[in-house]
Short mmCIF file of C-alpha atoms (C1' of nucleotides) in Angstrom, two decimals:
data_model
loop_
_atom_site.label_atom_id
_atom_site.label_comp_id
_atom_site.label_asym_id
_atom_site.label_seq_id
_atom_site.Cartn_x
_atom_site.Cartn_y
_atom_site.Cartn_z
CA MET V 1 75.61 65.96 154.90
CA VAL V 2 77.20 66.68 158.32
CA ASP V 3 78.00 64.28 161.08
CA ALA V 4 79.62 64.44 164.36
CA LEU V 5 83.07 63.49 163.03
CA TRP V 6 83.10 65.87 160.23
CA GLN V 7 85.64 68.78 160.31
CA PRO V 8 85.72 71.67 157.84
CA PRO V 9 88.84 71.64 155.68
CA ASN V 10 91.73 74.10 156.02
CA VAL V 11 92.60 76.33 153.28
CA LEU V 12 95.56 78.68 152.68
CA LEU V 13 94.57 82.38 152.11
CA ALA V 14 96.58 84.54 149.81
CA VAL V 15 96.26 88.19 148.53
CA ASP V 16 96.88 89.36 144.97
CA LEU V 17 97.24 92.75 143.90
CA VAL V 18 96.46 94.40 140.57
CA ILE V 19 98.48 97.57 140.75
CA LEU V 20 97.90 100.09 138.12
CA THR V 21 99.78 103.35 137.30
CA ILE V 22 100.31 105.50 134.29
CA ARG V 23 103.62 106.09 132.78
CA GLN V 24 104.37 107.87 129.36
CA SER V 25 100.61 108.17 128.95
CA ARG V 26 100.14 104.42 128.99
CA LEU V 27 98.33 102.42 131.57
CA ARG V 28 100.67 100.03 133.11
CA LEU V 29 100.42 96.94 135.51
CA LEU V 30 103.00 95.74 137.90
CA LEU V 31 104.00 92.13 137.42
CA VAL V 32 106.74 90.10 139.05
CA GLU V 33 108.83 87.26 137.50
CA ARG V 34 108.35 84.34 139.86
CA GLY V 35 111.57 83.21 141.44
CA ILE V 36 110.22 79.93 142.85
CA GLU V 37 107.94 77.12 141.88
CA PRO V 38 105.25 76.83 140.89
CA TYR V 39 105.22 78.73 137.72
CA GLN V 40 108.86 79.71 138.16
CA GLY V 41 109.99 82.26 135.65
CA MET V 42 106.58 83.27 134.67
CA LEU V 43 104.97 86.67 135.16
CA ALA V 44 102.62 86.90 138.06
CA LEU V 45 100.72 89.52 140.09
CA PRO V 46 102.45 90.71 143.34
CA GLY V 47 100.94 88.92 146.27
CA GLY V 48 101.49 86.30 148.83
CA PHE V 49 100.14 84.40 151.73
CA LEU V 50 98.64 85.72 154.91
CA TYR V 51 101.51 86.25 157.37
CA ASP V 52 99.81 84.68 160.41
CA GLU V 53 96.52 83.83 161.77
CA HIS V 54 95.77 87.31 163.15
CA GLU V 55 96.74 89.42 160.19
CA PRO V 56 93.79 91.18 158.54
CA ILE V 57 93.36 90.62 154.83
CA GLU V 58 93.63 94.29 154.04
CA ALA V 59 96.82 94.41 156.05
CA ALA V 60 98.15 91.65 154.13
CA ALA V 61 97.43 93.50 150.89
CA CYS V 62 99.13 96.78 152.12
CA ARG V 63 102.16 94.70 153.27
CA GLU V 64 102.53 93.14 149.85
CA LEU V 65 102.05 96.64 148.35
CA ALA V 66 104.89 97.93 150.40
CA GLU V 67 107.10 94.79 149.86
CA GLU V 68 106.72 94.26 146.26
CA ALA V 69 105.92 97.75 144.79
CA GLY V 70 107.90 99.79 147.42
CA LEU V 71 104.75 101.83 148.13
CA ASP V 72 104.17 102.72 151.65
CA ALA V 73 101.32 105.16 151.62
CA SER V 74 98.46 103.11 150.49
CA PRO V 75 96.71 105.11 147.84
CA HIS V 76 93.47 103.56 146.86
CA LEU V 77 92.87 99.76 147.74
CA GLU V 78 89.69 98.30 146.55
CA HIS V 79 88.45 94.71 147.01
CA LEU V 80 88.19 93.03 143.62
CA GLY V 81 87.01 89.46 144.23
CA VAL V 82 87.85 85.95 145.37
CA TYR V 83 89.53 83.34 143.33
CA GLY V 84 89.39 80.00 144.94
CA ASP V 85 88.90 77.26 142.33
CA PRO V 86 90.32 73.95 143.35
CA GLY V 87 93.37 73.32 141.25
CA ARG V 88 94.31 76.95 140.68
CA ASP V 89 97.37 76.44 142.79
CA PRO V 90 99.37 73.12 142.69
CA ARG V 91 100.48 73.64 146.24
CA GLY V 92 97.04 72.82 147.55
CA ARG V 93 93.76 74.57 148.15
CA VAL V 94 94.62 78.26 148.01
CA VAL V 95 92.01 80.91 148.00
CA SER V 96 93.20 84.34 146.86
CA VAL V 97 91.46 87.62 147.82
CA ALA V 98 92.35 90.05 145.00
CA PHE V 99 92.66 93.85 145.38
CA LEU V 100 92.87 96.71 142.99
CA ALA V 101 95.28 99.45 143.69
CA ILE V 102 95.50 102.74 141.74
CA ALA V 103 98.46 104.89 142.18
CA PRO V 104 100.22 108.09 140.76
CA TRP V 105 103.85 107.97 139.74
CA LEU V 106 105.57 105.11 141.59
CA PRO V 107 109.25 104.39 142.27
CA GLU V 108 110.82 101.66 140.24
CA PRO V 109 109.76 98.44 142.13
CA ARG V 110 112.40 96.39 143.78
CA ALA V 111 112.39 92.67 143.55
CA GLY V 112 110.59 91.07 146.39
CA THR V 113 111.18 87.93 148.29
CA ASP V 114 109.65 85.48 145.90
CA ALA V 115 110.02 87.71 142.97
CA ALA V 116 113.14 87.55 140.74
CA ASP V 117 112.16 90.73 138.98
CA ALA V 118 109.35 93.35 139.01
CA ARG V 119 108.26 95.67 136.19
CA TRP V 120 105.62 97.94 134.96
CA TRP V 121 104.13 96.42 131.85
CA PRO V 122 101.70 98.16 129.39
CA VAL V 123 98.37 96.44 129.94
CA GLU V 124 97.87 96.01 126.19
CA ASP V 125 101.14 94.11 125.87
CA VAL V 126 100.31 91.77 128.74
CA LEU V 127 96.43 91.38 128.81
CA THR V 128 96.29 89.89 125.33
CA PRO V 129 95.24 86.24 124.51
CA GLY V 130 98.75 85.44 123.49
CA VAL V 131 100.35 86.21 126.98
CA ARG V 132 99.83 83.78 129.77
CA LEU V 133 100.42 84.67 133.33
CA ALA V 134 100.97 82.40 136.34
CA PHE V 135 97.93 80.79 138.03
CA ASP V 136 94.67 82.52 137.11
CA HIS V 137 96.36 85.90 137.17
CA SER V 138 95.27 86.70 133.56
CA GLN V 139 91.72 86.54 134.71
CA ILE V 140 92.25 88.55 137.89
CA SER V 141 94.24 91.21 135.97
CA SER V 142 91.31 91.51 133.32
CA ASP V 143 88.82 91.75 136.21
CA GLY V 144 90.95 94.41 137.81
CA LEU V 145 91.19 96.38 134.67
CA GLU V 146 87.47 96.22 133.98
CA ARG V 147 86.81 97.32 137.56
CA ALA V 148 89.20 100.20 137.18
CA ARG V 149 87.42 101.35 134.12
CA THR V 150 83.86 101.35 135.76
CA THR V 151 85.37 102.86 138.96
CA LEU V 152 86.71 105.80 136.92
CA GLU V 153 83.15 106.47 135.92
CA HIS V 154 81.58 106.84 139.29
CA THR V 155 84.46 107.81 141.62
CA THR V 156 87.20 110.52 141.63
CA VAL V 157 90.04 108.04 141.82
CA ALA V 158 91.23 109.21 138.47
CA ALA V 159 92.87 112.07 140.29
CA ALA V 160 94.74 109.35 142.35
CA PHE V 161 96.70 108.64 139.17
CA CYS V 162 97.88 112.20 139.16
CA PRO V 163 100.49 114.05 141.29
CA GLU V 164 99.51 116.56 144.02
CA THR V 165 98.58 119.31 141.51
CA PHE V 166 97.64 118.59 137.83
CA THR V 167 96.12 120.05 134.84
CA LEU V 168 92.83 118.92 133.27
CA GLY V 169 94.68 117.79 130.22
CA GLU V 170 96.74 115.44 132.45
CA LEU V 171 93.45 114.15 134.07
CA GLN V 172 91.98 113.56 130.62
CA GLN V 173 95.10 111.41 129.74
CA VAL V 174 94.26 109.32 132.72
CA TYR V 175 90.72 108.60 131.40
CA GLU V 176 92.09 108.05 127.91
CA ALA V 177 94.75 105.58 129.13
CA VAL V 178 92.48 103.52 131.38
CA TRP V 179 89.54 103.41 128.86
CA GLY V 180 91.75 103.11 125.77
CA VAL V 181 89.84 105.86 123.98
CA ARG V 182 90.36 109.48 122.73
CA LEU V 183 88.08 112.12 124.41
CA ASP V 184 87.10 115.52 123.29
CA PRO V 185 89.01 118.02 125.45
CA ARG V 186 86.22 120.52 125.42
CA ASN V 187 83.52 118.17 126.47
CA PHE V 188 85.83 116.66 129.08
CA TYR V 189 86.70 120.09 130.52
CA ARG V 190 83.01 120.81 130.88
CA LYS V 191 82.05 117.57 132.57
CA VAL V 192 84.92 117.69 135.08
CA GLN V 193 83.89 121.20 136.07
CA ALA V 194 80.24 120.11 136.33
CA ALA V 195 81.08 117.21 138.71
CA HIS V 196 80.83 118.82 142.09
CA GLY V 197 83.78 118.40 144.30
CA PHE V 198 85.87 116.61 141.73
CA VAL V 199 88.72 119.02 141.44
CA GLU V 200 89.33 122.52 142.82
CA ALA V 201 91.70 125.27 141.67
CA ALA V 202 95.33 125.16 142.94
CA GLY V 203 97.78 127.87 142.34
CA PRO V 204 97.82 130.01 139.29
CA HIS V 205 99.02 128.40 136.19
CA ARG V 206 101.82 126.46 134.80
CA LYS V 207 103.00 124.81 131.61
CA SER V 208 105.75 122.75 130.13
CA SER V 209 105.95 122.77 126.35
CA SER V 210 104.10 124.83 123.79
CA GLY V 211 100.54 126.15 123.97
CA ARG V 212 98.56 128.32 126.35
CA PRO V 213 99.40 127.54 130.04
CA ALA V 214 96.84 125.45 131.83
CA ARG V 215 95.34 126.12 135.15
CA LEU V 216 96.39 123.79 138.05
CA PHE V 217 93.94 121.75 140.12
CA ARG V 218 94.08 119.45 143.12
CA ARG V 219 91.75 116.69 144.32
CA GLY V 220 88.37 117.86 145.56
CA PRO V 221 86.67 116.75 148.63
CA GLU V 222 84.26 114.34 146.98
CA THR V 223 84.95 110.66 146.53
CA ARG V 224 81.84 109.84 144.36
CA LEU V 225 80.97 111.64 141.01
CA HIS V 226 77.69 113.46 140.46
CA PRO V 227 77.03 113.17 137.63
CA PRO V 228 79.13 110.25 136.67
CA MET V 229 81.71 110.41 133.83
CA LEU V 230 80.35 107.69 131.48
CA ARG V 231 82.48 106.05 128.97
CA PRO V 232 81.66 106.61 125.37
CA THR V 233 80.11 103.76 123.25
CA ARG V 234 78.29 102.59 126.52
CA PRO V 235 75.34 100.98 124.54
CA GLY V 236 77.84 99.07 122.34
CA GLU V 237 78.58 96.58 125.08
CA GLU V 238 76.37 94.10 123.29
CA THR V 239 78.05 91.63 120.96
CA PRO V 240 75.60 91.09 118.11
CA MET Z 1 109.58 88.90 156.76
CA VAL Z 2 109.85 85.34 155.47
CA ASP Z 3 112.43 82.75 156.45
CA ALA Z 4 112.86 79.09 155.67
CA LEU Z 5 110.91 77.84 158.62
CA TRP Z 6 107.93 80.11 158.00
CA GLN Z 7 104.60 78.48 157.03
CA PRO Z 8 101.43 80.17 155.97
CA PRO Z 9 98.61 80.00 158.35
CA ASN Z 10 95.59 77.74 157.85
CA VAL Z 11 92.13 79.34 157.79
CA LEU Z 12 88.60 78.01 157.64
CA LEU Z 13 86.54 79.01 154.60
CA ALA Z 14 82.90 79.67 154.93
CA VAL Z 15 80.01 80.93 152.58
CA ASP Z 16 77.24 83.15 153.70
CA LEU Z 17 74.20 83.80 151.56
CA VAL Z 18 72.02 87.12 151.44
CA ILE Z 19 68.81 85.53 149.94
CA LEU Z 20 66.20 88.06 148.99
CA THR Z 21 62.71 87.58 147.86
CA ILE Z 22 59.48 89.48 147.81
CA ARG Z 23 56.23 88.49 149.56
CA GLN Z 24 53.25 90.72 150.15
CA SER Z 25 55.03 93.48 148.30
CA ARG Z 26 57.78 93.71 150.86
CA LEU Z 27 61.37 92.83 150.39
CA ARG Z 28 62.37 89.85 152.59
CA LEU Z 29 65.57 88.41 153.73
CA LEU Z 30 66.10 84.78 154.80
CA LEU Z 31 67.57 84.39 158.37
CA VAL Z 32 68.05 81.34 160.47
CA GLU Z 33 68.03 81.04 164.19
CA ARG Z 34 71.32 79.58 165.10
CA GLY Z 35 70.91 76.27 166.95
CA ILE Z 36 74.47 75.88 168.25
CA GLU Z 37 77.22 78.03 169.54
CA PRO Z 38 78.54 80.51 168.91
CA TYR Z 39 75.70 83.07 168.79
CA GLN Z 40 73.21 80.35 169.70
CA GLY Z 41 69.70 81.69 169.49
CA MET Z 42 70.58 84.70 167.39
CA LEU Z 43 69.48 85.33 163.86
CA ALA Z 44 72.19 84.73 161.18
CA LEU Z 45 72.47 84.45 157.50
CA PRO Z 46 72.28 80.90 155.90
CA GLY Z 47 75.72 79.59 155.28
CA GLY Z 48 78.29 77.13 156.40
CA PHE Z 49 81.80 75.88 155.88
CA LEU Z 50 83.38 74.41 152.79
CA TYR Z 51 82.48 70.71 152.72
CA ASP Z 52 85.84 69.46 151.75
CA GLU Z 53 89.18 70.57 150.18
CA HIS Z 54 87.92 69.98 146.58
CA GLU Z 55 84.47 71.79 146.76
CA PRO Z 56 84.41 74.97 144.64
CA ILE Z 57 83.18 77.98 146.58
CA GLU Z 58 80.31 78.56 144.31
CA ALA Z 59 79.27 74.91 144.72
CA ALA Z 60 79.26 75.48 148.47
CA ALA Z 61 76.94 78.50 148.16
CA CYS Z 62 74.60 76.49 145.83
CA ARG Z 63 74.61 73.61 148.37
CA GLU Z 64 73.76 75.89 151.35
CA LEU Z 65 71.06 77.45 149.14
CA ALA Z 66 69.41 74.04 148.74
CA GLU Z 67 70.00 73.02 152.28
CA GLU Z 68 68.83 75.97 154.05
CA ALA Z 69 66.40 77.68 151.73
CA GLY Z 70 65.12 74.52 150.01
CA LEU Z 71 65.91 76.10 146.67
CA ASP Z 72 67.43 73.66 144.13
CA ALA Z 73 67.32 75.61 140.84
CA SER Z 74 69.91 78.36 141.67
CA PRO Z 75 68.26 81.55 140.35
CA HIS Z 76 70.74 84.40 140.40
CA LEU Z 77 73.85 83.97 142.51
CA GLU Z 78 76.28 86.85 142.68
CA HIS Z 79 79.55 87.23 144.40
CA LEU Z 80 79.27 89.91 147.19
CA GLY Z 81 82.47 90.12 148.95
CA VAL Z 82 84.90 88.62 151.54
CA TYR Z 83 84.58 89.08 155.19
CA GLY Z 84 87.65 87.84 157.07
CA ASP Z 85 88.49 90.15 159.94
CA PRO Z 86 90.25 88.22 162.68
CA GLY Z 87 87.92 87.95 165.66
CA ARG Z 88 84.69 87.88 163.57
CA ASP Z 89 84.34 84.34 164.60
CA PRO Z 90 85.24 82.95 168.03
CA ARG Z 91 86.08 79.45 166.55
CA GLY Z 92 89.19 80.75 164.97
CA ARG Z 93 90.18 82.47 161.75
CA VAL Z 94 87.06 82.07 159.59
CA VAL Z 95 86.99 83.75 156.11
CA SER Z 96 83.62 84.06 154.76
CA VAL Z 97 82.82 84.55 151.09
CA ALA Z 98 79.31 86.16 150.78
CA PHE Z 99 76.90 85.74 147.96
CA LEU Z 100 73.73 87.52 146.95
CA ALA Z 101 70.84 85.35 145.68
CA ILE Z 102 67.69 86.85 144.24
CA ALA Z 103 64.71 84.58 143.90
CA PRO Z 104 60.93 84.70 143.00
CA TRP Z 105 58.38 83.18 145.23
CA LEU Z 106 60.13 80.50 147.42
CA PRO Z 107 58.80 77.70 149.41
CA GLU Z 108 58.65 77.96 153.08
CA PRO Z 109 62.31 77.29 154.28
CA ARG Z 110 62.97 74.26 156.26
CA ALA Z 111 65.29 74.26 159.32
CA GLY Z 112 68.72 73.26 158.28
CA THR Z 113 71.33 71.31 160.22
CA ASP Z 114 72.74 74.11 162.29
CA ALA Z 115 69.54 76.17 162.15
CA ALA Z 116 66.82 75.88 164.76
CA ASP Z 117 64.47 77.98 162.53
CA ALA Z 118 64.50 79.77 159.22
CA ARG Z 119 62.18 82.59 158.27
CA TRP Z 120 61.69 85.37 155.70
CA TRP Z 121 62.19 88.72 157.59
CA PRO Z 122 61.12 92.03 156.10
CA VAL Z 123 64.46 93.80 155.59
CA GLU Z 124 63.31 97.01 157.21
CA ASP Z 125 62.50 95.05 160.35
CA VAL Z 126 65.90 93.37 160.60
CA LEU Z 127 68.40 95.84 158.96
CA THR Z 128 67.84 98.60 161.49
CA PRO Z 129 70.49 99.83 164.06
CA GLY Z 130 68.49 98.29 166.85
CA VAL Z 131 68.63 94.58 165.60
CA ARG Z 132 71.96 92.79 165.92
CA LEU Z 133 72.68 89.56 163.89
CA ALA Z 134 75.23 86.99 164.50
CA PHE Z 135 78.84 87.53 163.55
CA ASP Z 136 79.20 90.47 161.15
CA HIS Z 137 75.97 89.36 159.27
CA SER Z 138 74.29 92.85 159.72
CA GLN Z 139 77.10 94.25 157.63
CA ILE Z 140 76.99 91.49 155.09
CA SER Z 141 73.24 91.91 154.78
CA SER Z 142 73.52 95.71 154.36
CA ASP Z 143 76.10 95.30 151.77
CA GLY Z 144 73.87 92.71 150.03
CA LEU Z 145 70.94 94.98 150.05
CA GLU Z 146 72.91 97.88 148.60
CA ARG Z 147 74.26 95.57 145.93
CA ALA Z 148 70.80 94.37 145.00
CA ARG Z 149 69.68 97.95 144.57
CA THR Z 150 72.42 98.79 142.12
CA THR Z 151 72.07 95.46 140.38
CA LEU Z 152 68.58 96.31 139.67
CA GLU Z 153 69.60 99.47 137.93
CA HIS Z 154 71.87 97.72 135.32
CA THR Z 155 70.54 94.22 134.98
CA THR Z 156 67.30 92.45 134.28
CA VAL Z 157 67.28 90.39 137.50
CA ALA Z 158 64.27 92.29 138.79
CA ALA Z 159 62.30 89.91 136.59
CA ALA Z 160 63.94 87.20 138.56
CA PHE Z 161 61.74 88.20 141.57
CA CYS Z 162 58.71 87.61 139.52
CA PRO Z 163 57.02 84.31 138.37
CA GLU Z 164 57.23 82.92 134.96
CA THR Z 165 54.90 85.51 133.50
CA PHE Z 166 54.14 88.80 135.13
CA THR Z 167 52.61 92.21 134.61
CA LEU Z 168 54.51 95.43 134.45
CA GLY Z 169 52.70 96.43 137.57
CA GLU Z 170 54.17 93.48 139.31
CA LEU Z 171 57.68 94.25 138.02
CA GLN Z 172 57.21 97.83 139.21
CA GLN Z 173 56.38 96.49 142.81
CA VAL Z 174 59.74 94.72 142.70
CA TYR Z 175 61.69 97.96 141.97
CA GLU Z 176 59.53 99.78 144.63
CA ALA Z 177 60.18 97.10 147.30
CA VAL Z 178 63.90 96.87 146.75
CA TRP Z 179 64.57 100.60 146.30
CA GLY Z 180 62.01 101.56 149.01
CA VAL Z 181 60.43 104.24 146.94
CA ARG Z 182 57.35 104.94 144.88
CA LEU Z 183 57.62 105.20 141.18
CA ASP Z 184 55.37 106.70 138.58
CA PRO Z 185 53.60 103.85 136.69
CA ARG Z 186 53.59 105.76 133.42
CA ASN Z 187 57.24 106.57 133.35
CA PHE Z 188 58.03 103.11 134.70
CA TYR Z 189 56.07 101.56 131.79
CA ARG Z 190 57.77 103.65 129.21
CA LYS Z 191 61.32 102.91 130.55
CA VAL Z 192 60.81 99.17 130.72
CA GLN Z 193 59.49 99.04 127.20
CA ALA Z 194 62.46 101.12 125.99
CA ALA Z 195 65.05 98.87 127.58
CA HIS Z 196 65.78 96.45 124.80
CA GLY Z 197 65.31 92.69 125.63
CA PHE Z 198 64.15 93.40 129.20
CA VAL Z 199 60.65 91.85 128.83
CA GLU Z 200 58.71 90.43 125.91
CA ALA Z 201 54.95 89.86 125.54
CA ALA Z 202 53.51 86.64 126.72
CA GLY Z 203 49.93 85.56 126.27
CA PRO Z 204 47.02 87.99 126.00
CA HIS Z 205 45.89 89.54 129.24
CA ARG Z 206 44.96 88.72 132.75
CA LYS Z 207 43.87 90.49 135.93
CA SER Z 208 43.11 89.77 139.53
CA SER Z 209 41.12 92.44 141.29
CA SER Z 210 39.75 95.71 139.99
CA GLY Z 211 40.90 97.73 137.15
CA ARG Z 212 41.71 97.17 133.50
CA PRO Z 213 43.51 93.83 132.78
CA ALA Z 214 47.14 94.02 132.32
CA ARG Z 215 49.25 92.45 129.51
CA LEU Z 216 51.46 89.60 130.56
CA PHE Z 217 55.22 89.60 129.91
CA ARG Z 218 58.00 87.18 130.38
CA ARG Z 219 61.77 87.74 130.91
CA GLY Z 220 63.55 88.84 127.74
CA PRO Z 221 66.87 87.53 126.46
CA GLU Z 222 69.09 90.49 127.67
CA THR Z 223 70.86 90.30 130.96
CA ARG Z 224 72.13 93.87 131.05
CA LEU Z 225 69.86 96.95 130.73
CA HIS Z 226 70.35 99.59 128.01
CA PRO Z 227 69.62 102.12 129.03
CA PRO Z 228 69.81 101.46 132.76
CA MET Z 229 66.87 101.98 135.10
CA LEU Z 230 68.31 104.53 137.54
CA ARG Z 231 67.01 105.05 141.02
CA PRO Z 232 65.49 108.34 141.77
CA THR Z 233 67.11 110.84 143.94
CA ARG Z 234 70.48 109.76 142.78
CA PRO Z 235 72.33 112.90 143.35
CA GLY Z 236 70.93 112.95 146.89
CA GLU Z 237 73.54 110.29 147.92
CA GLU Z 238 75.46 113.00 149.62
CA THR Z 239 75.03 113.66 153.37
CA PRO Z 240 75.42 117.37 153.92
"C1'" DG I 1 28.18 106.13 136.71
"C1'" DG I 2 32.32 105.71 140.05
"C1'" DA I 3 36.66 103.66 141.31
"C1'" DA I 4 40.85 101.53 140.12
"C1'" DT I 5 44.31 100.03 137.22
"C1'" DA I 6 46.41 99.86 132.37
"C1'" DG I 7 48.36 102.10 128.62
"C1'" DT I 8 49.63 106.49 125.60
"C1'" DG I 9 51.03 111.05 124.80
"C1'" DT I 10 53.21 115.74 125.71
"C1'" DC I 11 56.06 119.09 127.81
"C1'" DT I 12 60.25 120.54 130.21
"C1'" DT I 13 64.72 119.85 131.99
"C1'" DT I 14 69.28 117.92 132.10
"C1'" DG I 15 73.23 115.98 130.38
"C1'" DA I 16 76.09 114.07 126.50
"C1'" DG I 17 78.36 114.68 122.05
"C1'" DA I 18 79.78 117.43 117.96
"C1'" DC I 19 82.00 121.31 116.87
"C1'" DA I 20 83.02 126.71 116.32
"C1'" DT I 21 85.41 130.31 118.52
"C1'" DT I 22 88.47 132.90 121.43
"C1'" DA I 23 92.72 133.11 124.48
"C1'" DT I 24 97.66 132.58 125.57
"C1'" DA I 25 101.64 130.57 125.23
"C1'" DT I 26 106.26 128.97 122.33
"C1'" DC I 27 108.85 129.05 117.97
"C1'" DG H 1 103.64 135.70 111.74
"C1'" DA H 2 102.49 130.01 112.51
"C1'" DT H 3 101.34 126.53 115.63
"C1'" DA H 4 99.79 124.24 119.66
"C1'" DT H 5 97.13 123.89 123.66
"C1'" DA H 6 93.74 125.98 126.96
"C1'" DA H 7 89.21 127.59 127.89
"C1'" DT H 8 84.43 128.97 126.69
"C1'" DG H 9 80.14 128.81 124.09
"C1'" DT H 10 76.45 126.84 120.92
"C1'" DC H 11 73.68 123.49 118.83
"C1'" DT H 12 71.36 119.01 118.69
"C1'" DC H 13 69.83 114.66 120.50
"C1'" DA H 14 68.53 111.39 124.15
"C1'" DA H 15 66.60 110.16 128.37
"C1'" DA H 16 64.24 111.21 132.86
"C1'" DG H 17 60.62 113.28 135.38
"C1'" DA H 18 55.96 115.52 135.81
"C1'" DC H 19 51.51 114.94 134.50
"C1'" DA H 20 47.15 115.14 131.20
"C1'" DC H 21 44.34 111.97 128.88
"C1'" DT H 22 42.25 107.61 127.12
"C1'" DA H 23 41.03 102.57 127.85
"C1'" DT H 24 38.96 98.79 130.19
"C1'" DT H 25 37.67 96.17 133.98
"C1'" DC H 26 34.75 95.47 138.71
"C1'" DC H 27 31.51 97.50 141.80
#
DNA sequence: GGAATAGTGTCTTTGAGACATTATATC
DNA sequence: GATATAATGTCTCAAAGACACTATTCC
């Protein structure tokens, strides 16, 4: 299989980012409209090639996060997977490392270098069988969404969707938006309190509209949840 | 950041395999002794470069599995992560895609092209702070072991460590070897039976040494476990 | 019979889900 | 007052862990 003349092939390395946030109680995904070929005019994930031979992969992801989402302080950046099928990019053999970013309120994205336009899309509008994204980005986005859903079960990143201080009702909206379900506020309240180090009290109270004012909380010291916050209908994952 | 003359850098793509099996009730990892520079003479994970520009990454992993472990029928091959820090390989910018393979009894590995020797090492002998592997393979191996531990909780791959038919005692040894704990046979028995589609009865009975003969089972149709088989001391993951 | 392993049953605790009830704000 | 949301409590069920007990083999 290997002889003295054989040389391993070169590939191009790219990073793609699944960046999720919540606006108007809906889970939203950042997509750019591609300004250049290939797939010009189609929606795609923010991303790009490694800048040079010495740039770490995570650094490239942070750079793209800043360039295309205008987000400097990297919030939560999680390795998602590798997408390297030959033929996924007509420019040659491009292997993409995908990352998942979860962020609270974000500024309106500005169009990046290769992007004609960048917008927050509700995931239910864009991750449906009818909508096609550039490259294999529909697959990457679906994988990122699924990863976010399980990450919310076992880690405290849900609070990363929220501002500095938040109410448990707001935190519940995060879970409801990402999981796409309705939760019982009473059980949710109890479970969050039972999870050690998830949230801690902050300031007295506060409230916007009607109803009793809610306590304010901030992120706790823990990063993993004990016990986990499991999604409902867990056993129904089968497809009989 | 990008001008008309800029070109993305080329990188070399490699695959590395964390291949686990169980022999003599101990969890073992396949390591090769490197026959060429860099890191000549040190222990390393099986792996190698992409063969050509058109080889899919998973195909390269299967090829290395066959070449270096002598294993043709790919058992369970799971994407583990990407390791691409600049400087991890003195030959240049090498980005490695790591896979986790879990296999039942395997033939004695034969030395591969770049490998002077290949052996099954007990993980507790080789994944300790005192032992150094080539490249960042200690890190990759640790990540693979941790992945295997959580995979056993939620999927039925533990049966992939076992031969065609097996007893629940043998299956329990798999869990004990991978998790590094002792389990209660009675509770284990009940939980495996309760997990729908994990195992199904096969043949009448059988037994080797002393004691009552055990029933034989084979792998069931399910691939995910409902409910999961959670490790003990789960809440003790904290380090206070 | 003794030792060893296989298989079954029982009890207790813990956490999840359903849902009643009280508390505090706006209108 | 009505209404809406916040916070707490109660009940039931499912699953995990501890462990007693019976069953079947080899010695």
